[in-house]
């Protein structure tokens, strides 16, 4: 399915691919793209297990389109400042849904990142469960350079991956993070040569699809919730998940 606003969804059996397709502006993002991306979650066939997010051309996404920053439409900075506070927050909540659906427990999301992933681009990569980076990939949380904060659901993911102090330094300075540092900090699942990005993503996708789907769903839920549980609570969650697996494998219906 192709949208004329710069993002498309293509499904091939258990694999769906979300592609930012505005290479002429380094896949800069707009609220119209976010609305379409939010709809992708509703359009996703039930047999999809892996969602790959990528950008056409030489960059993943250079961040927010400057037309949103400088324009005067309802979704522009100027337009948002004219809204009552709660209405503005509600509008941003809608934008966040374009990113948070990639957290869904029934899918594994993989970002294939080349070139720049700045601001909204960095947060889109963070929204994915796994990130495969080309050697030329560059991350930056650049919102601070506009006097803004990251607001597309990326801050918690960043803290979970690198810790509070490093996340604060990254967000407060807006500095660039090269692929080698991203790997060291835990922001990259793997870093490969630029020409090997597609193959690396395909290999990872194949490995994910080779595993039992129900087991992967249980594993993702266990790991995603681990930070919010005590040791005893996590051990209980493990026991309960394993009991469900035993019963399903044995064909025992509840």
Tab-separated table of C-alpha atoms in Angstrom:
chain	number	residue	atom	x	y	z
A	1	UNK	CA	0.000	0.000	0.000
A	2	UNK	CA	1.457	3.340	-1.034
A	3	UNK	CA	0.551	6.710	0.426
A	4	UNK	CA	1.263	9.894	-1.491
A	5	UNK	CA	2.444	11.692	1.640
A	6	UNK	CA	5.878	10.167	2.031
A	7	UNK	CA	5.422	6.813	3.747
A	8	UNK	CA	4.221	3.411	2.572
A	9	UNK	CA	3.416	-0.008	3.993
A	10	UNK	CA	4.178	-3.205	2.075
A	11	UNK	CA	3.366	-6.691	3.365
A	12	UNK	CA	4.978	-9.927	2.202
A	13	UNK	CA	3.627	-12.809	4.249
A	14	UNK	CA	4.880	-12.514	7.831
A	15	UNK	CA	7.062	-9.470	7.078
A	16	UNK	CA	5.789	-5.900	6.753
A	17	UNK	CA	7.981	-3.025	5.641
A	18	UNK	CA	7.330	0.611	6.528
A	19	UNK	CA	9.323	2.860	4.203
A	20	UNK	CA	9.824	6.591	4.540
A	21	UNK	CA	9.907	7.668	0.917
A	22	UNK	CA	10.909	11.322	0.732
A	23	UNK	CA	14.577	10.851	-0.178
A	24	UNK	CA	14.815	14.318	-1.716
A	25	UNK	CA	14.472	15.810	1.796
A	26	UNK	CA	16.287	12.958	3.586
A	27	UNK	CA	12.933	11.502	4.642
A	28	UNK	CA	12.041	14.457	6.822
A	29	UNK	CA	8.819	13.683	8.675
A	30	UNK	CA	5.490	15.500	8.823
A	31	UNK	CA	2.336	15.119	10.934
A	32	UNK	CA	0.561	13.836	7.819
A	33	UNK	CA	3.091	10.987	7.665
A	34	UNK	CA	2.529	10.254	11.353
A	35	UNK	CA	-1.221	10.005	10.821
A	36	UNK	CA	-0.654	7.504	8.032
A	37	UNK	CA	1.840	5.529	10.121
A	38	UNK	CA	-0.702	5.358	12.950
A	39	UNK	CA	-3.158	3.769	10.517
A	40	UNK	CA	-0.609	1.122	9.530
A	41	UNK	CA	-1.152	-0.614	12.864
A	42	UNK	CA	-4.822	-1.035	12.004
A	43	UNK	CA	-4.030	-2.186	8.454
A	44	UNK	CA	-1.460	-4.803	9.467
A	45	UNK	CA	-2.526	-8.368	8.550
A	46	UNK	CA	-2.768	-10.752	11.474
A	47	UNK	CA	-0.031	-13.050	10.166
A	48	UNK	CA	2.662	-10.328	10.245
A	49	UNK	CA	5.396	-11.166	12.744
A	50	UNK	CA	8.210	-8.756	11.827
A	51	UNK	CA	7.949	-5.090	10.851
A	52	UNK	CA	10.994	-3.516	9.199
A	53	UNK	CA	11.232	0.285	9.223
A	54	UNK	CA	13.550	1.883	6.685
A	55	UNK	CA	14.173	5.071	4.727
A	56	UNK	CA	14.727	5.462	0.996
A	57	UNK	CA	17.925	7.033	-0.240
A	58	UNK	CA	21.002	7.939	1.757
A	59	UNK	CA	19.394	8.683	5.131
A	60	UNK	CA	16.922	7.008	7.457
A	61	UNK	CA	15.294	10.314	8.458
A	62	UNK	CA	16.715	13.783	9.010
A	63	UNK	CA	13.948	14.555	11.516
A	64	UNK	CA	11.081	16.989	11.402
A	65	UNK	CA	10.319	18.683	8.096
A	66	UNK	CA	11.318	22.342	8.244
A	67	UNK	CA	7.952	23.259	6.749
A	68	UNK	CA	6.366	22.212	10.028
A	69	UNK	CA	8.799	24.381	11.946
A	70	UNK	CA	8.403	27.457	9.763
A	71	UNK	CA	4.844	27.083	8.450
A	72	UNK	CA	1.552	28.341	9.785
A	73	UNK	CA	-0.751	25.320	9.326
A	74	UNK	CA	-2.684	23.664	12.137
A	75	UNK	CA	0.129	21.157	12.778
A	76	UNK	CA	2.929	23.720	12.555
A	77	UNK	CA	4.696	25.056	15.607
A	78	UNK	CA	2.706	28.252	15.231
A	79	UNK	CA	-0.546	26.323	14.941
A	80	UNK	CA	0.152	24.167	17.972
A	81	UNK	CA	1.014	27.155	20.141
A	82	UNK	CA	-2.443	28.617	19.441
A	83	UNK	CA	-4.225	25.572	20.881
A	84	UNK	CA	-5.371	25.329	24.509
A	85	UNK	CA	-2.765	23.332	26.487
A	86	UNK	CA	-4.831	20.145	26.766
A	87	UNK	CA	-5.753	20.210	23.090
A	88	UNK	CA	-2.099	20.661	22.169
A	89	UNK	CA	-1.129	17.707	24.370
A	90	UNK	CA	-3.904	15.611	22.819
A	91	UNK	CA	-2.604	16.422	19.335
A	92	UNK	CA	0.888	15.305	20.340
A	93	UNK	CA	-0.610	12.087	21.767
A	94	UNK	CA	-1.953	11.328	18.289
A	95	UNK	CA	1.496	11.909	16.812
A	96	UNK	CA	3.032	9.529	19.381
A	97	UNK	CA	0.750	6.714	18.222
A	98	UNK	CA	2.651	6.651	14.919
A	99	UNK	CA	5.646	5.424	16.928
A	100	UNK	CA	4.214	3.438	19.848
A	101	UNK	CA	2.389	0.857	17.732
A	102	UNK	CA	5.831	-0.540	16.940
A	103	UNK	CA	5.958	-1.662	20.599
A	104	UNK	CA	3.079	-4.097	19.981
A	105	UNK	CA	3.617	-7.432	21.771
A	106	UNK	CA	2.691	-9.554	18.745
A	107	UNK	CA	5.415	-8.191	16.441
A	108	UNK	CA	9.167	-7.627	16.491
A	109	UNK	CA	10.091	-4.295	14.914
A	110	UNK	CA	13.470	-3.735	13.273
A	111	UNK	CA	14.898	-0.373	12.187
A	112	UNK	CA	17.288	-0.474	9.216
A	113	UNK	CA	19.282	2.728	9.641
A	114	UNK	CA	21.642	4.372	7.199
A	115	UNK	CA	22.863	7.954	7.191
A	116	UNK	CA	21.162	10.439	9.464
A	117	UNK	CA	18.547	9.508	12.065
A	118	UNK	CA	17.966	12.874	13.704
A	119	UNK	CA	15.264	13.979	16.143
A	120	UNK	CA	12.063	12.294	14.989
A	121	UNK	CA	14.254	9.932	12.960
A	122	UNK	CA	16.170	8.883	16.075
A	123	UNK	CA	12.911	8.439	17.971
A	124	UNK	CA	11.486	6.286	15.161
A	125	UNK	CA	14.554	4.045	15.375
A	126	UNK	CA	14.167	3.915	19.167
A	127	UNK	CA	10.511	2.903	18.757
A	128	UNK	CA	11.696	-0.336	17.160
A	129	UNK	CA	12.723	-3.347	19.207
A	130	UNK	CA	15.977	-3.827	17.293
A	131	UNK	CA	18.229	-1.519	15.285
A	132	UNK	CA	20.560	-2.590	12.471
A	133	UNK	CA	22.933	0.232	11.541
A	134	UNK	CA	25.093	0.872	8.519
A	135	UNK	CA	28.546	2.195	9.328
A	136	UNK	CA	27.550	5.690	8.173
A	137	UNK	CA	24.548	5.906	10.538
A	138	UNK	CA	24.372	8.945	12.804
A	139	UNK	CA	21.943	9.445	15.685
A	140	UNK	CA	21.091	12.761	17.356
A	141	UNK	CA	18.297	13.942	19.623
A	142	UNK	CA	18.330	17.443	18.176
A	143	UNK	CA	15.069	18.830	19.601
A	144	UNK	CA	16.994	20.896	22.138
A	145	UNK	CA	18.502	22.958	19.293
A	146	UNK	CA	14.961	24.246	18.618
A	147	UNK	CA	14.274	24.847	22.294
A	148	UNK	CA	12.036	21.759	22.409
A	149	UNK	CA	11.980	18.348	24.082
A	150	UNK	CA	11.783	14.888	22.465
A	151	UNK	CA	8.057	14.090	22.506
A	152	UNK	CA	7.557	11.115	20.188
A	153	UNK	CA	7.867	8.411	22.860
A	154	UNK	CA	11.659	8.206	22.599
A	155	UNK	CA	12.808	9.354	26.042
A	156	UNK	CA	11.885	6.243	28.045
A	157	UNK	CA	13.336	3.937	25.401
A	158	UNK	CA	16.564	5.949	25.440
A	159	UNK	CA	16.876	5.785	29.240
A	160	UNK	CA	16.184	2.044	29.183
A	161	UNK	CA	18.958	1.505	26.650
A	162	UNK	CA	21.724	3.804	27.890
A	163	UNK	CA	20.764	4.880	31.431
A	164	UNK	CA	19.653	8.231	32.823
A	165	UNK	CA	22.965	10.097	32.846
A	166	UNK	CA	23.921	9.215	29.267
A	167	UNK	CA	20.378	9.863	28.021
A	168	UNK	CA	20.438	13.305	29.658
A	169	UNK	CA	23.773	14.111	28.043
A	170	UNK	CA	22.545	12.975	24.614
A	171	UNK	CA	19.276	14.931	24.803
A	172	UNK	CA	20.642	18.073	26.467
A	173	UNK	CA	23.524	18.506	24.040
A	174	UNK	CA	21.879	17.273	20.824
A	175	UNK	CA	25.250	15.877	19.735
A	176	UNK	CA	25.806	13.334	16.979
A	177	UNK	CA	26.380	9.682	17.863
A	178	UNK	CA	28.280	7.685	15.262
A	179	UNK	CA	27.528	4.032	14.597
A	180	UNK	CA	30.529	2.719	16.527
A	181	UNK	CA	29.475	4.630	19.651
A	182	UNK	CA	25.856	3.589	19.146
A	183	UNK	CA	26.964	-0.043	19.227
A	184	UNK	CA	29.038	0.548	22.370
A	185	UNK	CA	26.139	2.282	24.131
A	186	UNK	CA	23.665	-0.460	23.248
A	187	UNK	CA	21.699	1.631	20.747
A	188	UNK	CA	22.629	-0.681	17.873
A	189	UNK	CA	21.861	-4.389	17.696
A	190	UNK	CA	24.513	-4.730	15.006
A	191	UNK	CA	26.583	-2.425	12.774
A	192	UNK	CA	27.465	-3.490	9.237
A	193	UNK	CA	29.032	-2.042	6.112
A	194	UNK	CA	26.582	0.114	4.174
A	195	UNK	CA	26.323	-2.350	1.325
A	196	UNK	CA	25.453	-5.139	3.743
A	197	UNK	CA	22.513	-3.422	5.475
A	198	UNK	CA	19.738	-5.118	3.522
A	199	UNK	CA	21.333	-8.549	3.865
A	200	UNK	CA	21.860	-8.087	7.610
A	201	UNK	CA	18.228	-7.082	8.093
A	202	UNK	CA	17.080	-10.048	6.009
A	203	UNK	CA	19.248	-12.438	8.034
A	204	UNK	CA	17.900	-11.069	11.315
A	205	UNK	CA	14.341	-11.272	10.032
A	206	UNK	CA	14.834	-14.889	8.966
A	207	UNK	CA	16.215	-15.786	12.393
A	208	UNK	CA	13.236	-14.169	14.109
A	209	UNK	CA	10.776	-15.973	11.853
A	210	UNK	CA	12.485	-19.316	12.465
A	211	UNK	CA	11.485	-19.190	16.135
A	212	UNK	CA	8.099	-20.277	17.506
A	213	UNK	CA	5.767	-17.272	17.311
A	214	UNK	CA	3.972	-17.867	20.599
A	215	UNK	CA	7.276	-18.305	22.436
A	216	UNK	CA	8.651	-15.076	20.945
A	217	UNK	CA	5.532	-13.175	22.026
A	218	UNK	CA	5.912	-14.487	25.575
A	219	UNK	CA	9.641	-13.661	25.583
A	220	UNK	CA	9.026	-10.111	24.386
A	221	UNK	CA	6.420	-9.567	27.094
A	222	UNK	CA	8.750	-10.943	29.763
A	223	UNK	CA	11.649	-8.728	28.750
A	224	UNK	CA	9.584	-5.615	28.043
A	225	UNK	CA	8.050	-5.732	31.508
A	226	UNK	CA	11.171	-6.749	33.408
A	227	UNK	CA	12.310	-3.237	34.342
A	228	UNK	CA	9.038	-2.535	36.127
A	229	UNK	CA	9.018	-5.756	38.175
A	230	UNK	CA	10.885	-6.899	41.252
A	231	UNK	CA	12.979	-10.059	41.017
A	232	UNK	CA	10.186	-12.040	42.631
A	233	UNK	CA	7.595	-10.561	40.275
A	234	UNK	CA	9.758	-11.327	37.242
A	235	UNK	CA	10.301	-14.901	38.403
A	236	UNK	CA	6.549	-15.295	38.820
A	237	UNK	CA	6.001	-13.901	35.319
A	238	UNK	CA	8.497	-16.449	33.976
A	239	UNK	CA	6.714	-19.310	35.725
A	240	UNK	CA	3.333	-18.234	34.438
A	241	UNK	CA	4.607	-17.775	30.878
A	242	UNK	CA	6.289	-21.188	30.886
A	243	UNK	CA	3.149	-22.838	32.222
A	244	UNK	CA	1.190	-21.334	29.337
A	245	UNK	CA	3.775	-22.661	26.886
A	246	UNK	CA	3.646	-26.166	28.373
A	247	UNK	CA	-0.141	-26.249	28.112
A	248	UNK	CA	-0.218	-24.895	24.564
A	249	UNK	CA	2.457	-27.314	23.359
A	250	UNK	CA	0.536	-30.158	24.949
A	251	UNK	CA	-2.673	-28.989	23.292
A	252	UNK	CA	-4.443	-28.317	26.592
A	253	UNK	CA	-7.140	-25.684	26.262
A	254	UNK	CA	-8.039	-23.428	29.170
